[in-house]
PDB file of C-alpha atoms in Angstrom:
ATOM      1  CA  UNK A  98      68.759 121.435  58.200  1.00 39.00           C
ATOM      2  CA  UNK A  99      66.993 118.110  58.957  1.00 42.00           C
ATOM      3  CA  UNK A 100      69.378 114.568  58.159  1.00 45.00           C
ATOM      4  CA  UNK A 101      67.487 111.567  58.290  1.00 45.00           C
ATOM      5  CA  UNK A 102      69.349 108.373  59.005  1.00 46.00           C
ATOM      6  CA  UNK A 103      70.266 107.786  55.393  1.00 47.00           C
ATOM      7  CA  UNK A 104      72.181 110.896  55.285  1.00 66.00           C
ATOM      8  CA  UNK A 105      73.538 110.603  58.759  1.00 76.00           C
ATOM      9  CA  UNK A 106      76.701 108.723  57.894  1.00 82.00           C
ATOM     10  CA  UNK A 107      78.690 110.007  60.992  1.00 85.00           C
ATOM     11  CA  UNK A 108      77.975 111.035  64.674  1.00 88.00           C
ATOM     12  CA  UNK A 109      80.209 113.880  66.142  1.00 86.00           C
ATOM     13  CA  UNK A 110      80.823 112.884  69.551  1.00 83.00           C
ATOM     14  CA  UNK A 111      81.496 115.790  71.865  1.00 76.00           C
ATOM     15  CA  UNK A 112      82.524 114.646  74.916  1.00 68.00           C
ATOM     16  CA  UNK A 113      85.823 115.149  74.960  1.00 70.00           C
ATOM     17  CA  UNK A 114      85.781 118.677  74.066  1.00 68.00           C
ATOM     18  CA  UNK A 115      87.542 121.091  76.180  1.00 62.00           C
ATOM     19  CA  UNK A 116      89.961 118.134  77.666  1.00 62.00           C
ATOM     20  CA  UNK A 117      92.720 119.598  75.330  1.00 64.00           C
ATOM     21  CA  UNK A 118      94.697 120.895  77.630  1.00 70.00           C
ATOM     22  CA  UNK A 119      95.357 117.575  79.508  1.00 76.00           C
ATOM     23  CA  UNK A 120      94.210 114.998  76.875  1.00 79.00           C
ATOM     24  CA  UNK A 121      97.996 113.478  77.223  1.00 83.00           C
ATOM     25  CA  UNK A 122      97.298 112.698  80.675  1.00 85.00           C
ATOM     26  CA  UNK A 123      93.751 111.449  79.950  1.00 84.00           C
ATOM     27  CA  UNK A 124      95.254 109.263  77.574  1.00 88.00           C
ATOM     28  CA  UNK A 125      98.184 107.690  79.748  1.00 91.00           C
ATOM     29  CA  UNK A 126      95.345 107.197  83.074  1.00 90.00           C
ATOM     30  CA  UNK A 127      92.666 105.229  80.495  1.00 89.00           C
ATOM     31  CA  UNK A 128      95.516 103.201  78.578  1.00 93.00           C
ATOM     32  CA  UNK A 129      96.586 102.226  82.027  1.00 94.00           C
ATOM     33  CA  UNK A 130      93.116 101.416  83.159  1.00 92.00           C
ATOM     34  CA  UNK A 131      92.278  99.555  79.933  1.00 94.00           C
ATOM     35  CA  UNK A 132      95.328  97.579  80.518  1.00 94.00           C
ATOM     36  CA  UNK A 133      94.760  96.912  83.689  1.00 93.00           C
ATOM     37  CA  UNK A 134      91.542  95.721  83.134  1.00 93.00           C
ATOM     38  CA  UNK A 135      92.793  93.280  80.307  1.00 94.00           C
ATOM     39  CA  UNK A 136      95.485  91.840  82.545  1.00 93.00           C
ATOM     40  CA  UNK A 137      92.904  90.969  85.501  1.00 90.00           C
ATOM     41  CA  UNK A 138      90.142  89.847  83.424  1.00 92.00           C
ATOM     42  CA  UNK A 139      92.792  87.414  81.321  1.00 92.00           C
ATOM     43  CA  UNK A 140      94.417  86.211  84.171  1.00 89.00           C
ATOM     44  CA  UNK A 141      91.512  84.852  85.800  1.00 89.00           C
ATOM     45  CA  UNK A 142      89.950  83.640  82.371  1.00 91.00           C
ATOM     46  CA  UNK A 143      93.276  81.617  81.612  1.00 90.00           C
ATOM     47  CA  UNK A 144      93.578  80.292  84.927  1.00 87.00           C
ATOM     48  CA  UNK A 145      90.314  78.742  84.730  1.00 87.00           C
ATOM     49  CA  UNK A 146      90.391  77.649  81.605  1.00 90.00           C
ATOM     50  CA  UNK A 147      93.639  75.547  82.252  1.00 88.00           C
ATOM     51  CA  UNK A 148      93.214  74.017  85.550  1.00 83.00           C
ATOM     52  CA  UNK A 149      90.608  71.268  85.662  1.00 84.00           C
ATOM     53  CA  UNK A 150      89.910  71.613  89.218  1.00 82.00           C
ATOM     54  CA  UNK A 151      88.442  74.741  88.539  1.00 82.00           C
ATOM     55  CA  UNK A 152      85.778  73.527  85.737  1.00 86.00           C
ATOM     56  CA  UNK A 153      83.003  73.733  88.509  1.00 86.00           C
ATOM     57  CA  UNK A 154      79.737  75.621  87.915  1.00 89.00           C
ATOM     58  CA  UNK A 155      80.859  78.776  90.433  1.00 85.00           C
ATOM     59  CA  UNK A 156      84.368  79.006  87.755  1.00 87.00           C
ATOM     60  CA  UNK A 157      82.370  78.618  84.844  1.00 91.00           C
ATOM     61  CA  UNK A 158      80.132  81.679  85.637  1.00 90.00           C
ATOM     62  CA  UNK A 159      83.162  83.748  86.888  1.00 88.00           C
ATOM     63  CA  UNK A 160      84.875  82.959  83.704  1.00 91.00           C
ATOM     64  CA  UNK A 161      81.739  83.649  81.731  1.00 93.00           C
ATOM     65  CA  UNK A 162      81.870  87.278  83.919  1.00 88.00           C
ATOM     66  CA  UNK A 163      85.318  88.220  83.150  1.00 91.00           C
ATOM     67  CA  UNK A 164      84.776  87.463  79.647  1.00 94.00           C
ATOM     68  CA  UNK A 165      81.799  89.719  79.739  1.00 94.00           C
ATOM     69  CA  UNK A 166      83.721  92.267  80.785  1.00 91.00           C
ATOM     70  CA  UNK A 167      86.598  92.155  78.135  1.00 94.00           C
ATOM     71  CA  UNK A 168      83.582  92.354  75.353  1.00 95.00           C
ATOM     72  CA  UNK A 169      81.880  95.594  77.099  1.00 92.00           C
ATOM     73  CA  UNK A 170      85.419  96.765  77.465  1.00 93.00           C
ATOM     74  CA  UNK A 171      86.462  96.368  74.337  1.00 93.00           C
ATOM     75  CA  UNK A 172      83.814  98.320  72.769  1.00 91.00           C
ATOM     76  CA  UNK A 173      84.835 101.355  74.305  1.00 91.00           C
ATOM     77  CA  UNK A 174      88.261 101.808  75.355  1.00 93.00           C
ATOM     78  CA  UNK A 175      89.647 101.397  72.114  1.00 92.00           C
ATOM     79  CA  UNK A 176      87.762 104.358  70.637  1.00 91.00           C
ATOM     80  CA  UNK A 177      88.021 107.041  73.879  1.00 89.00           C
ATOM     81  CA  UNK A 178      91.936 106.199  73.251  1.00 90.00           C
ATOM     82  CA  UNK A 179      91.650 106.866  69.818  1.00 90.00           C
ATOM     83  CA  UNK A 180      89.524 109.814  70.185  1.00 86.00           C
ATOM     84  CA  UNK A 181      92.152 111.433  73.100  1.00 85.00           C
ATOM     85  CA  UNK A 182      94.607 111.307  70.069  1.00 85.00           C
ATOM     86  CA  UNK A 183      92.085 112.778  67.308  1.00 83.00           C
ATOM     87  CA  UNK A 184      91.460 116.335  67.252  1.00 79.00           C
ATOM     88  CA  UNK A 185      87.958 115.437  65.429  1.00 80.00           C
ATOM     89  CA  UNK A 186      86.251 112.524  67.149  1.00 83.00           C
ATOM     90  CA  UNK A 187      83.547 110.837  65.004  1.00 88.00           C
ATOM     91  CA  UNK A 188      82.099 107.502  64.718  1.00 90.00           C
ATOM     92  CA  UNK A 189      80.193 106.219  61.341  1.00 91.00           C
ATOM     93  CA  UNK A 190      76.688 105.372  61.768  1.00 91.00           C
ATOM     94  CA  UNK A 191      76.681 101.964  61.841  1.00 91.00           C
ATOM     95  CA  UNK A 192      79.680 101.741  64.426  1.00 92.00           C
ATOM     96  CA  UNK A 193      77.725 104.213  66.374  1.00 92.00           C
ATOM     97  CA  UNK A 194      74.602 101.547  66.792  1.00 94.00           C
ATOM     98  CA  UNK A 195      77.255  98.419  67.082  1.00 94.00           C
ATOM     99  CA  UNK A 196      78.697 100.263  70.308  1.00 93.00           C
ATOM    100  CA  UNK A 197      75.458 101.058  71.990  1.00 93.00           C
ATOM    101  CA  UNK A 198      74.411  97.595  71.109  1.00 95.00           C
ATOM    102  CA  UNK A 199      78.001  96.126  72.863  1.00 94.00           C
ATOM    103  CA  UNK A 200      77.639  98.463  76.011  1.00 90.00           C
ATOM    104  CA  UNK A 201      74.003  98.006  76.562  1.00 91.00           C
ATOM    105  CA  UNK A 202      74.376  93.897  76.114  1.00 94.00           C
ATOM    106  CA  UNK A 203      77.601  93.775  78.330  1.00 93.00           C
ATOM    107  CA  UNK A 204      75.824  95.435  81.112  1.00 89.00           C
ATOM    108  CA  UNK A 205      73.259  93.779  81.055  1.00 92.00           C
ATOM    109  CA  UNK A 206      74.773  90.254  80.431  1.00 93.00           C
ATOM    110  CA  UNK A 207      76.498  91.208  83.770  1.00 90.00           C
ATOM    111  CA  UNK A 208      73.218  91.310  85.491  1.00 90.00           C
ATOM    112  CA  UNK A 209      71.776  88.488  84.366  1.00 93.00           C
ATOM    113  CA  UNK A 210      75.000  86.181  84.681  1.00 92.00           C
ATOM    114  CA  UNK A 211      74.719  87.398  88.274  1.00 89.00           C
ATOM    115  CA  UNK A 212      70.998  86.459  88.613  1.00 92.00           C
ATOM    116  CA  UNK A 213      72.535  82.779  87.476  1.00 93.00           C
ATOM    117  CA  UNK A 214      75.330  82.674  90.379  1.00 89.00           C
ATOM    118  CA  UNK A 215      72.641  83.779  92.789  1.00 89.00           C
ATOM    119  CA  UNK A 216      70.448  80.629  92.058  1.00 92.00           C
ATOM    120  CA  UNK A 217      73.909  78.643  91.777  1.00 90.00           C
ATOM    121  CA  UNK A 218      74.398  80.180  95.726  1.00 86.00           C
ATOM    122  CA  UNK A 219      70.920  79.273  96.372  1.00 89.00           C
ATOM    123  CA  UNK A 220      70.982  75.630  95.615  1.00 91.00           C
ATOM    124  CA  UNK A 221      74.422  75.272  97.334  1.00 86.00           C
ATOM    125  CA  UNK A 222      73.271  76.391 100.688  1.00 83.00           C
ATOM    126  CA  UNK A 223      69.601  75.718 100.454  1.00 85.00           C
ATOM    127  CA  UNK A 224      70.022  72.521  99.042  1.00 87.00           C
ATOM    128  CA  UNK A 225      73.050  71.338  99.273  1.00 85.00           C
ATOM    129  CA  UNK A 226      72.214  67.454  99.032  1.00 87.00           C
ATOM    130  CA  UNK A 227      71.082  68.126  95.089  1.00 90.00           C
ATOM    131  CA  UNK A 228      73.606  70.803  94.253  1.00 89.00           C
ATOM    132  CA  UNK A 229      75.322  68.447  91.754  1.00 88.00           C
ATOM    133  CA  UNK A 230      72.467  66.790  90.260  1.00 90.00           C
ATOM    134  CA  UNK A 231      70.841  70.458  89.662  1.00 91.00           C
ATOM    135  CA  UNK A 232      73.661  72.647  88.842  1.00 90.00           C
ATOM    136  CA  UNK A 233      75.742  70.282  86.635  1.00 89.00           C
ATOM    137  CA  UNK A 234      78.379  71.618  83.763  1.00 88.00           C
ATOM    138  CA  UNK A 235      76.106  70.835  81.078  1.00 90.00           C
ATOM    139  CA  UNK A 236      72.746  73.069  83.106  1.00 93.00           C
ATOM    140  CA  UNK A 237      75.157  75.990  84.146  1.00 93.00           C
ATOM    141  CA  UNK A 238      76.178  76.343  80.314  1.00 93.00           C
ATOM    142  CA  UNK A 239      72.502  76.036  79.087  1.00 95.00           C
ATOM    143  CA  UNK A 240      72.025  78.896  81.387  1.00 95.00           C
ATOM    144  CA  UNK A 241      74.803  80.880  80.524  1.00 95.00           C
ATOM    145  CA  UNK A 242      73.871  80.870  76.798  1.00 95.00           C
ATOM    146  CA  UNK A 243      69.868  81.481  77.505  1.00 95.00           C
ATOM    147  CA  UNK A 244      70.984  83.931  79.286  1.00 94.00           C
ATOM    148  CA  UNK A 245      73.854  86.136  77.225  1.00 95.00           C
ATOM    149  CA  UNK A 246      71.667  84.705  74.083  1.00 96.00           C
ATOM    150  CA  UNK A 247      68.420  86.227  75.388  1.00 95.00           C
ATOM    151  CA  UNK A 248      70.210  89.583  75.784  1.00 96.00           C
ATOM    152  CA  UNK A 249      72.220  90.007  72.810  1.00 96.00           C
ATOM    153  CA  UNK A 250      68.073  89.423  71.163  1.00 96.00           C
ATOM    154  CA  UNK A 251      66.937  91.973  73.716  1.00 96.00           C
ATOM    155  CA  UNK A 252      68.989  95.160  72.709  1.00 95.00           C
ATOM    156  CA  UNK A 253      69.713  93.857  69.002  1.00 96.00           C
ATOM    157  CA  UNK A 254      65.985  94.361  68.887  1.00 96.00           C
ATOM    158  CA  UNK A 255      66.332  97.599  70.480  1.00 95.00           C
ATOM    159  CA  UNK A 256      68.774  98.770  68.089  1.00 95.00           C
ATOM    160  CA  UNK A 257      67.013  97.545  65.113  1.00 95.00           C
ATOM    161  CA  UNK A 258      64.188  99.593  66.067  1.00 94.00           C
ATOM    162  CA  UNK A 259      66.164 102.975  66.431  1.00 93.00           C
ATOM    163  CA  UNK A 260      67.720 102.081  63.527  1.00 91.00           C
ATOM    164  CA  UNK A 261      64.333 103.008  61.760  1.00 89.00           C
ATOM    165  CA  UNK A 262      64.461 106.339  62.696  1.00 89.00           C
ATOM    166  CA  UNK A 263      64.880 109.750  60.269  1.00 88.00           C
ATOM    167  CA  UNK A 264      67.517 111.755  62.606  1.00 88.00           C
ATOM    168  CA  UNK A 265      67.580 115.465  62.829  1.00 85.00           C
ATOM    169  CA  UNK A 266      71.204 115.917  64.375  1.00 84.00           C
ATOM    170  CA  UNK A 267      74.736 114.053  63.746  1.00 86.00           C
ATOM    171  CA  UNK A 268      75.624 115.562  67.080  1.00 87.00           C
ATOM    172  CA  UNK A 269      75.871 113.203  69.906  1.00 85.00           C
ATOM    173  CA  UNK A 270      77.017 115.253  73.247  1.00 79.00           C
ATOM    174  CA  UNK A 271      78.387 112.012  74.906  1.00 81.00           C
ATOM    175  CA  UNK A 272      82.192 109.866  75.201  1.00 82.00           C
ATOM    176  CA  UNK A 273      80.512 107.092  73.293  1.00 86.00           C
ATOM    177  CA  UNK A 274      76.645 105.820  71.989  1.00 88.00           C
ATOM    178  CA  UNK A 275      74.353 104.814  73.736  1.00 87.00           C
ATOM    179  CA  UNK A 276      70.909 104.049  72.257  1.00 89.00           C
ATOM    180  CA  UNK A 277      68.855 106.378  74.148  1.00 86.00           C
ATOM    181  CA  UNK A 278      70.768 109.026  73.314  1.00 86.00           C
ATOM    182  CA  UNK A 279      70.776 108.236  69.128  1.00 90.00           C
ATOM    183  CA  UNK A 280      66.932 108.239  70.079  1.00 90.00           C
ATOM    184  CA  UNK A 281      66.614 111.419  70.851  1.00 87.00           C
ATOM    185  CA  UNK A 282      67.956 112.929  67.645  1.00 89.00           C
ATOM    186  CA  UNK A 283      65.006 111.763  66.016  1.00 88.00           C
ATOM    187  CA  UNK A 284      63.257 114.280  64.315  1.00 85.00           C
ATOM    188  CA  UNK A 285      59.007 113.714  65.367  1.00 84.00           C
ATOM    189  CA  UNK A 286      59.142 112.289  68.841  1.00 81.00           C
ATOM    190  CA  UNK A 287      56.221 110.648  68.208  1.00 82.00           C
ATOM    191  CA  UNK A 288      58.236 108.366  65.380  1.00 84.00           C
ATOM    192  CA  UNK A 289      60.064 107.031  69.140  1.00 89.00           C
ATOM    193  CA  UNK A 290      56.654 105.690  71.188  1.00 90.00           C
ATOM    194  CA  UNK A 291      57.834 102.020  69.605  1.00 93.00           C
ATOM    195  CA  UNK A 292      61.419 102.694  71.444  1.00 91.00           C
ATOM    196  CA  UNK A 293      59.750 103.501  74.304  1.00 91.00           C
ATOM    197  CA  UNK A 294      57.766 100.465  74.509  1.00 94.00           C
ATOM    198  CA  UNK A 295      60.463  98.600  73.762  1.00 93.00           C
ATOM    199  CA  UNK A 296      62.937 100.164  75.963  1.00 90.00           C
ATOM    200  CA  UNK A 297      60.616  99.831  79.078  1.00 91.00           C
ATOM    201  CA  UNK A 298      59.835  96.038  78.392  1.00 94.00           C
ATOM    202  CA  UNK A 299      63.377  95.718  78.397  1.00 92.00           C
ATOM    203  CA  UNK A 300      63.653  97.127  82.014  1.00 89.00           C
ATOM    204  CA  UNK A 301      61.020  95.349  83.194  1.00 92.00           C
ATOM    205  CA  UNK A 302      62.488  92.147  82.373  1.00 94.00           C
ATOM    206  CA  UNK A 303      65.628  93.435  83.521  1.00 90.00           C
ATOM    207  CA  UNK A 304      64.127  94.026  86.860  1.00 88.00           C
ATOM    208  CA  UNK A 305      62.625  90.595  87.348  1.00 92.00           C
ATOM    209  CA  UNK A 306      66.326  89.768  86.648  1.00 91.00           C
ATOM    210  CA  UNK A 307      67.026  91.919  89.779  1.00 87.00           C
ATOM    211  CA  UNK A 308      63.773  90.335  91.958  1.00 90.00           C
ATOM    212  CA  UNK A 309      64.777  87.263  91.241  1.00 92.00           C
ATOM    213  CA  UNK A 310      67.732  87.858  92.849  1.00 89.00           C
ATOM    214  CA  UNK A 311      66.674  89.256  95.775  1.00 86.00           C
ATOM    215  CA  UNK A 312      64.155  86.101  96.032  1.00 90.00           C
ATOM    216  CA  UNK A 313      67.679  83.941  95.827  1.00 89.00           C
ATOM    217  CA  UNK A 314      69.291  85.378  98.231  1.00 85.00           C
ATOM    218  CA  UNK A 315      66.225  85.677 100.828  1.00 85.00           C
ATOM    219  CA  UNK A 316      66.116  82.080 101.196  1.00 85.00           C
ATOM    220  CA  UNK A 317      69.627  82.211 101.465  1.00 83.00           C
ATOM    221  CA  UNK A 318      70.301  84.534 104.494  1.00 83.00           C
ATOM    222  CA  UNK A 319      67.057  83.147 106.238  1.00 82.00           C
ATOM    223  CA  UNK A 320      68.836  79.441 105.816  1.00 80.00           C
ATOM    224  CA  UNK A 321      72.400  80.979 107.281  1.00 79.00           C
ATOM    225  CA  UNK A 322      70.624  82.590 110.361  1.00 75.00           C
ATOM    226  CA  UNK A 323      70.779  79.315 112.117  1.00 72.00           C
ATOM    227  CA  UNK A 324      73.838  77.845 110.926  1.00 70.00           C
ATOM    228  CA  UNK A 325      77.439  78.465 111.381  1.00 69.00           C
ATOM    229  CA  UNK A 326      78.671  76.228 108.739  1.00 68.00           C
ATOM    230  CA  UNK A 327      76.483  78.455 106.112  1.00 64.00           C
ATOM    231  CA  UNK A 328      77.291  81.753 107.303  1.00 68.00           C
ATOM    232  CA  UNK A 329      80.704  80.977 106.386  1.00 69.00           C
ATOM    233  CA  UNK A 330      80.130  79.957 102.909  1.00 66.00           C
ATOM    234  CA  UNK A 331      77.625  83.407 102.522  1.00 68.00           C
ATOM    235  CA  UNK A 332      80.280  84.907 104.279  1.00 68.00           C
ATOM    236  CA  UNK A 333      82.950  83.431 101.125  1.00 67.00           C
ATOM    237  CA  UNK A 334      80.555  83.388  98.566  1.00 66.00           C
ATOM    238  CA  UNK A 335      77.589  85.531  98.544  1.00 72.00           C
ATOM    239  CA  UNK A 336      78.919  88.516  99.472  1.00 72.00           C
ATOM    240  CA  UNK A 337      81.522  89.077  96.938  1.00 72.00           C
ATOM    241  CA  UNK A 338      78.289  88.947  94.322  1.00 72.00           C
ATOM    242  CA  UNK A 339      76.426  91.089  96.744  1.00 77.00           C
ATOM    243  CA  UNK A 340      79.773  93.664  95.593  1.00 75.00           C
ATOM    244  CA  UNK A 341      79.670  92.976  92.041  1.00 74.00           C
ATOM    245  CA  UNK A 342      76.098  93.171  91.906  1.00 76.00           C
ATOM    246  CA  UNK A 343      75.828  96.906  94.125  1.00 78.00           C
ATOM    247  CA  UNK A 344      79.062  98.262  91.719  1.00 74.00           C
ATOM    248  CA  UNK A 345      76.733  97.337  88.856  1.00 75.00           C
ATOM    249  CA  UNK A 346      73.057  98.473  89.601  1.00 76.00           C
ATOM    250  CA  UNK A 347      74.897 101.941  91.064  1.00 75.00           C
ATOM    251  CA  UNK A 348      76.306 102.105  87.621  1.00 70.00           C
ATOM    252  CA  UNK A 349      73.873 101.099  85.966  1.00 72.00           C
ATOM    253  CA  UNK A 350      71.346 103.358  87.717  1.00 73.00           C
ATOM    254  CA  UNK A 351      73.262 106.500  87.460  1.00 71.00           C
ATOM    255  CA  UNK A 352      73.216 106.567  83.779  1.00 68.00           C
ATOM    256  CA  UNK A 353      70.116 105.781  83.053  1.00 68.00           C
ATOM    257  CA  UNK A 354      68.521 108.256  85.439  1.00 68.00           C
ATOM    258  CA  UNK A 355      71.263 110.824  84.130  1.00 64.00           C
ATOM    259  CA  UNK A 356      70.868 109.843  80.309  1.00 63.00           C
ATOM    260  CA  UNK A 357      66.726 109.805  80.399  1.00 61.00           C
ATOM    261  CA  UNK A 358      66.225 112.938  82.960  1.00 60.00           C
ATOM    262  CA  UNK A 359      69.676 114.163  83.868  1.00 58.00           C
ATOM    263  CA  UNK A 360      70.538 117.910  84.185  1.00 54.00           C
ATOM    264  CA  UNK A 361      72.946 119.485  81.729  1.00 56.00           C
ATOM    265  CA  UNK A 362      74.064 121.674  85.120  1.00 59.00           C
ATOM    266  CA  UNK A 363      76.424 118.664  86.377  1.00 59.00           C
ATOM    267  CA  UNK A 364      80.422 119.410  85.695  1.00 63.00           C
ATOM    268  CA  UNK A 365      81.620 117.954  82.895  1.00 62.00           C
ATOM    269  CA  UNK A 366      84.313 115.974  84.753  1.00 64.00           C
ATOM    270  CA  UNK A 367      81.479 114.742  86.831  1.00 66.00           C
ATOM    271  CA  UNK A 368      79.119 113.844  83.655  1.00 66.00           C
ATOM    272  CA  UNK A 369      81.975 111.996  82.455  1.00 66.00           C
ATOM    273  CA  UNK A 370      82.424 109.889  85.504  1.00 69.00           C
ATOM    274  CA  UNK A 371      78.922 108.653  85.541  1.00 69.00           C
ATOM    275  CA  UNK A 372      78.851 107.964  82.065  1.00 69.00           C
ATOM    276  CA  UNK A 373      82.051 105.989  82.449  1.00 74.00           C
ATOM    277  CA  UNK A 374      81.245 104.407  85.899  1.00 74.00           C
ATOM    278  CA  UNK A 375      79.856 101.185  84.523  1.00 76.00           C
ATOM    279  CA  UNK A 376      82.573 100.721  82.084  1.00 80.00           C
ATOM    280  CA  UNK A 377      85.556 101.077  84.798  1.00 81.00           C
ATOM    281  CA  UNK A 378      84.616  99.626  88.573  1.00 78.00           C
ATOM    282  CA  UNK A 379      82.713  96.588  87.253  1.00 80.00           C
ATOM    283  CA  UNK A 380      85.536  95.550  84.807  1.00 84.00           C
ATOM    284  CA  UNK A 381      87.721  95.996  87.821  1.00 83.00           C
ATOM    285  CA  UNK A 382      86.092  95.183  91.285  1.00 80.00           C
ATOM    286  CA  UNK A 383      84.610  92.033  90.012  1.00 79.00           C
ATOM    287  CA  UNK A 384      88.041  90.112  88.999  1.00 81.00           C
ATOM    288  CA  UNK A 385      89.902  91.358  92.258  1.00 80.00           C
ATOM    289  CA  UNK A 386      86.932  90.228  94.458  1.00 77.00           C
ATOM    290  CA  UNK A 387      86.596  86.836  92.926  1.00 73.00           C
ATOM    291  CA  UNK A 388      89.973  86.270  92.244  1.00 69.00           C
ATOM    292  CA  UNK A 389      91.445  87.003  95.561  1.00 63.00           C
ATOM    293  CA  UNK A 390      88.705  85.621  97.261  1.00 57.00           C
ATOM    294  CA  UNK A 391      86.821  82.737  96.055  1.00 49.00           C
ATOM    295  CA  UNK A 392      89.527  81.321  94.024  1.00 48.00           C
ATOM    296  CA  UNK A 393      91.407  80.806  97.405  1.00 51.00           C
ATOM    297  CA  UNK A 394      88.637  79.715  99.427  1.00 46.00           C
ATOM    298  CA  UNK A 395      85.167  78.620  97.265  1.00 44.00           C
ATOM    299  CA  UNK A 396      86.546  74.747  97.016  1.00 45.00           C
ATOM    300  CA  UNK A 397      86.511  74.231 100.505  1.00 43.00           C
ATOM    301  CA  UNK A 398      82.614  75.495 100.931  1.00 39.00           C
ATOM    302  CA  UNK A 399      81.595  73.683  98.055  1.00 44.00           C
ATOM    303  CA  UNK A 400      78.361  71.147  98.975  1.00 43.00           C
ATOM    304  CA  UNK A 401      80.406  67.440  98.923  1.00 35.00           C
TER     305      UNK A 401
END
């Protein structure tokens, strides 16, 4: 029987089935992850927020990350911890499109607030002398809001075109939505060559996010080759969003190439783990690396 998306009111999600046999301890290791995760993230957030010394551009953008990463966070925990306590797990439509739209922008908010700390690293070392007429509070939050602004426009536009679909299927065979994935329940692939074009615009800018990166940090490991002083503050600096930004495009990368042409032969504990990855070591790694790190030692590299 065919549904088309005004009948669809609810998605079945069906990734937890067969977990019922150790759903309490599911439950208990992504509460304490989710926590976890909070704590970190809020910490650092707080601590920025409340000590002046730290309202610098490098802060701002690490506050701007952790932040980032409550949002993405957010839109998922609080339903797989539901849904570990729910013998039927279902999402309404609408709530099914607002979480793809919340991962997809959190992910890829993370990139491109990365591809704004690489110029920020760029301008330090490469140009020290004009770092504070360049990268001043009021530029770093222009960027910041082009940037998560441009984004949230990006998938919202995304989503608005699936939206348009007539689906075949209120069966989703995931943890959580993704929009891909509501794409393919359309009932005439050919009503989904507009998602396509959409979609692959989307990674194409995304990956001029990612070139522009590597351009950044080109110019900045051929200006450390020769220089002590800057290998030390690549050494404090650039590497830690070398970390963050690896962790991310391996997450990143994994689902997509798993959502758009992945086998249905994987395990399901190892389906799970890619769909999950980006949602877990980002959130994570990227507080712990900054906050042990660069809090303790970014003021003293700073350009004077």
């Amino acid at each position: 029987m065919m549904h088309n998306s005004s009948h669809v009111r609810f998605f079945f999600l069906s990734g937890l089935n067969g977990t019922m046999n150790y759903r309490v301890a599911l439950f208990s290791l992504t509460l304490l992850c989710y926590c976890f995760i909070v704590l970190v993230n809020v910490i650092l957030v707080v601590t920025i927020i409340f000590d002046k010394n730290m309202h610098e551009p490098m802060y701002i953008l690490l506050c701007t990350f952790c932040m980032n990463g409550l949002y993405g966070t957010t839109g998922f925990y609080p339903k797989i911890l539901w849904d570990l306590l729910s013998p039927v797990h279902v999402i309404s439509y609408s709530g099914c499109l607002v979480q793809a739209f919340v991962m997809y922008s959190f992910a890829l908010s993370d990139l491109s607030i990365l591809a704004v700390m690489s110029y920020d690293r760029y301008v330090a070392i490469c140009r020290p002398l004009e770092y504070h007429s360049i990268m001043s509070k009021q530029r770093v939050l222009l960027l910041i809001c082009f940037s998560l602004l441009s984004t949230f426009c990006i998938i919202g536009t995304n989503i608005i075109i699936t939206s348009r679909l007539k689906l075949c299927s209120p069966y989703i065979e995931k943890l959580f939505c993704i929009n891909w994935v509501i794409v393919k329940l359309a009932c005439f692939p050919a009503d989904t060559y507009v998602n396509n074009i959409a979609a692959y615009i989307s990674i194409i800018i995304y990956v001029l996010h990612g070139l522009f990166i590597v351009w950044s940090y080109m110019y900045v490991i051929k200006t450390c080759v020769n220089s002590l002083e800057n290998r030390a503050k690549f050494m404090q600096t650039c590497v830690p969003h070398l970390t963050s930004l690896f962790t991310l495009l391996v997450a990143i990368l994994f689902d997509l190439f798993h959502t758009r042409f992945g086998s249905n032969n994987l395990p399901q504990t190892l389906e799970h783990f890619v769909a999950m990855e980006f949602l877990v070591l980002p959130p994570i790694i990227n507080p712990l690396i900054y906050g042990f790190k660069l809090t303790k030692n970014f003021s003293s590299y700073l350009p004077l």
